[in-house]
mmCIF file with all atom_site columns, C-alpha atoms in Angstrom:
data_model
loop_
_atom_site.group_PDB
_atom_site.id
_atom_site.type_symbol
_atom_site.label_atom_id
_atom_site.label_alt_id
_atom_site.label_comp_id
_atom_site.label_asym_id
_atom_site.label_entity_id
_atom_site.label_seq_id
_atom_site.pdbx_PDB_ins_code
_atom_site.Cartn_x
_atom_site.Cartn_y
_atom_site.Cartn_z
_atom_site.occupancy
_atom_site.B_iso_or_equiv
_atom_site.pdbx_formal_charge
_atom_site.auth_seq_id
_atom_site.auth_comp_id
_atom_site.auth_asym_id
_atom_site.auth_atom_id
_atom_site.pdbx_PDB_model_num
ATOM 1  C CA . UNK A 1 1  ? 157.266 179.366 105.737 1.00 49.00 ? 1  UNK A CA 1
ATOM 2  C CA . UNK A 1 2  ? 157.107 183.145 104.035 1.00 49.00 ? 2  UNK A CA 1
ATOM 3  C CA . UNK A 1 3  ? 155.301 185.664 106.275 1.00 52.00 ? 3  UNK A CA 1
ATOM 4  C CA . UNK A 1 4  ? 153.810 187.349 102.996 1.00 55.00 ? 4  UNK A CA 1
ATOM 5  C CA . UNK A 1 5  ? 151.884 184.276 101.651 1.00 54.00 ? 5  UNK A CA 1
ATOM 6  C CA . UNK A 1 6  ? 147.818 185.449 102.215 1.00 56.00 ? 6  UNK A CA 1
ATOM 7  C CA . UNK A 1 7  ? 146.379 183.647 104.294 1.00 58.00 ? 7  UNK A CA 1
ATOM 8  C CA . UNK A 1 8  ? 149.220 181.363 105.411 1.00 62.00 ? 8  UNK A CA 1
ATOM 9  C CA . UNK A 1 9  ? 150.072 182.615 108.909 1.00 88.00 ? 9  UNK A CA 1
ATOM 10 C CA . UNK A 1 10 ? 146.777 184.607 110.071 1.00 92.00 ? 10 UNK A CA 1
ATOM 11 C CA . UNK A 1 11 ? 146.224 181.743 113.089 1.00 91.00 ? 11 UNK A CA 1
ATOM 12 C CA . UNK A 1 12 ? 150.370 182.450 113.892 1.00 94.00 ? 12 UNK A CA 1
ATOM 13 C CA . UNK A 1 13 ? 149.407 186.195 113.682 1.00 94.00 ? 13 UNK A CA 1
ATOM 14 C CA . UNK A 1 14 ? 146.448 186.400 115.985 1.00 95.00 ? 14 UNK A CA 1
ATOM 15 C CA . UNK A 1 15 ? 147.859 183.663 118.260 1.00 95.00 ? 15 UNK A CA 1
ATOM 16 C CA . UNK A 1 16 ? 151.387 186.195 118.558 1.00 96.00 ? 16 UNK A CA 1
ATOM 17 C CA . UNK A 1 17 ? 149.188 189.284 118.732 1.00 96.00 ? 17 UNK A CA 1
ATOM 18 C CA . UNK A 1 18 ? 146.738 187.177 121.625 1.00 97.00 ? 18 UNK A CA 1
ATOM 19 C CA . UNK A 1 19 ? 150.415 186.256 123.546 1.00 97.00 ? 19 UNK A CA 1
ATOM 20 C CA . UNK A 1 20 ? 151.631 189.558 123.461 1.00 97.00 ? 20 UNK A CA 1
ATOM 21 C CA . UNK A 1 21 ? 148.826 191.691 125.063 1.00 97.00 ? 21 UNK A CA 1
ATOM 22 C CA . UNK A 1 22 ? 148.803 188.455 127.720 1.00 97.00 ? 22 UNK A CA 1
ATOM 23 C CA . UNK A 1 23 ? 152.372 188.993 127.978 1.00 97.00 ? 23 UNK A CA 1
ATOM 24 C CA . UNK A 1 24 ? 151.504 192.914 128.505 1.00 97.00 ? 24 UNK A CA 1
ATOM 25 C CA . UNK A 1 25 ? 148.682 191.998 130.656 1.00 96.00 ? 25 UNK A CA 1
ATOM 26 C CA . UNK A 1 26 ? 150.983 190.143 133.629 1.00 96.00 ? 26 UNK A CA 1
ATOM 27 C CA . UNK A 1 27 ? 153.857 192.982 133.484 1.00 95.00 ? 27 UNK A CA 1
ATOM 28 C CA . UNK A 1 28 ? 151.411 195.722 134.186 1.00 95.00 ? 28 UNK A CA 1
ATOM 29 C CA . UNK A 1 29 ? 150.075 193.814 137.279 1.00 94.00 ? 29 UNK A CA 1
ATOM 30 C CA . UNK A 1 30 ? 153.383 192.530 137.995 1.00 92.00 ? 30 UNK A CA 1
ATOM 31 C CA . UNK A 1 31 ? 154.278 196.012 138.035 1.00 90.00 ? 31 UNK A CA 1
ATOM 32 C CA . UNK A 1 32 ? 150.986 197.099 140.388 1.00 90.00 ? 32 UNK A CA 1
ATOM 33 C CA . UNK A 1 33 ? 151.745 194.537 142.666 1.00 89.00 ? 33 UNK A CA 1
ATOM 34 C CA . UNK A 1 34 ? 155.567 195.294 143.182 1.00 85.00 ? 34 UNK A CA 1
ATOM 35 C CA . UNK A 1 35 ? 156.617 196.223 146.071 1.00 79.00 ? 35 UNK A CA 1
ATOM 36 C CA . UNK A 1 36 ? 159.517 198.573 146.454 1.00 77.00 ? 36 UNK A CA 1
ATOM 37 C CA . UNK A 1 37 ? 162.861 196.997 147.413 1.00 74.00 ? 37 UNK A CA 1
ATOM 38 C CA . UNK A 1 38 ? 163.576 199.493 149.988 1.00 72.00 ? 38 UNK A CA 1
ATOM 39 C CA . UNK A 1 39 ? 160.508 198.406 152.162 1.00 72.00 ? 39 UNK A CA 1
ATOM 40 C CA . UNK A 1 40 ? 161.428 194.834 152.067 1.00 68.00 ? 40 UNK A CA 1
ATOM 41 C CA . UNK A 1 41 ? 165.133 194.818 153.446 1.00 66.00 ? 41 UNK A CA 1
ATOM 42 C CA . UNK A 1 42 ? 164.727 197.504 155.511 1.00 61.00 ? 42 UNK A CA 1
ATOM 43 C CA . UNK A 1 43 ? 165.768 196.087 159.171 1.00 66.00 ? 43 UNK A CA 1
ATOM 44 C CA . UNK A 1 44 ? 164.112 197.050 162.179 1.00 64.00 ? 44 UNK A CA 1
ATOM 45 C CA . UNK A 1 45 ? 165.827 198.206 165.404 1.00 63.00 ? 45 UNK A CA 1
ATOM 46 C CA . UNK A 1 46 ? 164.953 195.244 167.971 1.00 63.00 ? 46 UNK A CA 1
ATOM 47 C CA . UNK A 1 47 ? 163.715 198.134 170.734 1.00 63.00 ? 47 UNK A CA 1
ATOM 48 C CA . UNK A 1 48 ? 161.056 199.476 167.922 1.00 55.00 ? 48 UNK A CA 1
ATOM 49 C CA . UNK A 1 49 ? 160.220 196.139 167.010 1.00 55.00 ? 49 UNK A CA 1
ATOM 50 C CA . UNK A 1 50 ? 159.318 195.262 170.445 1.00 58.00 ? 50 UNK A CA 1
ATOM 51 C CA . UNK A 1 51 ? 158.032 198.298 170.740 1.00 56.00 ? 51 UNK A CA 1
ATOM 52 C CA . UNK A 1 52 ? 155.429 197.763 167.701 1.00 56.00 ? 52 UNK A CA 1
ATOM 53 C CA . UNK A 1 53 ? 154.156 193.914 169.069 1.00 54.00 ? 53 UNK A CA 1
#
């Protein structure tokens, strides 16, 4: 399969191209969504925890 034959691989092309901005599409939510590490290990003291209910 040549990538320079006209005509030959224009599905493959916008099929790549469609799979690419998807691809772009779920890292930049991905990326909204994220939630720093820091705030998700982050242990509590049990007296502020208790403190906090």
């Amino acid at each position: 399969m040549s990538d320079d034959a006209p005509g030959d691989s224009a599905g493959e092309q916008v099929q790549a191209a469609e799979r690419e901005a998807a691809k772009r599409r779920i890292l930049a939510q991905a990326e909204a969504e994220r939630i720093p590490v820091e705030e998700t290990t982050r242990a509590m003291p049990d007296r502020r925890w208790r403190r906090e209910r």
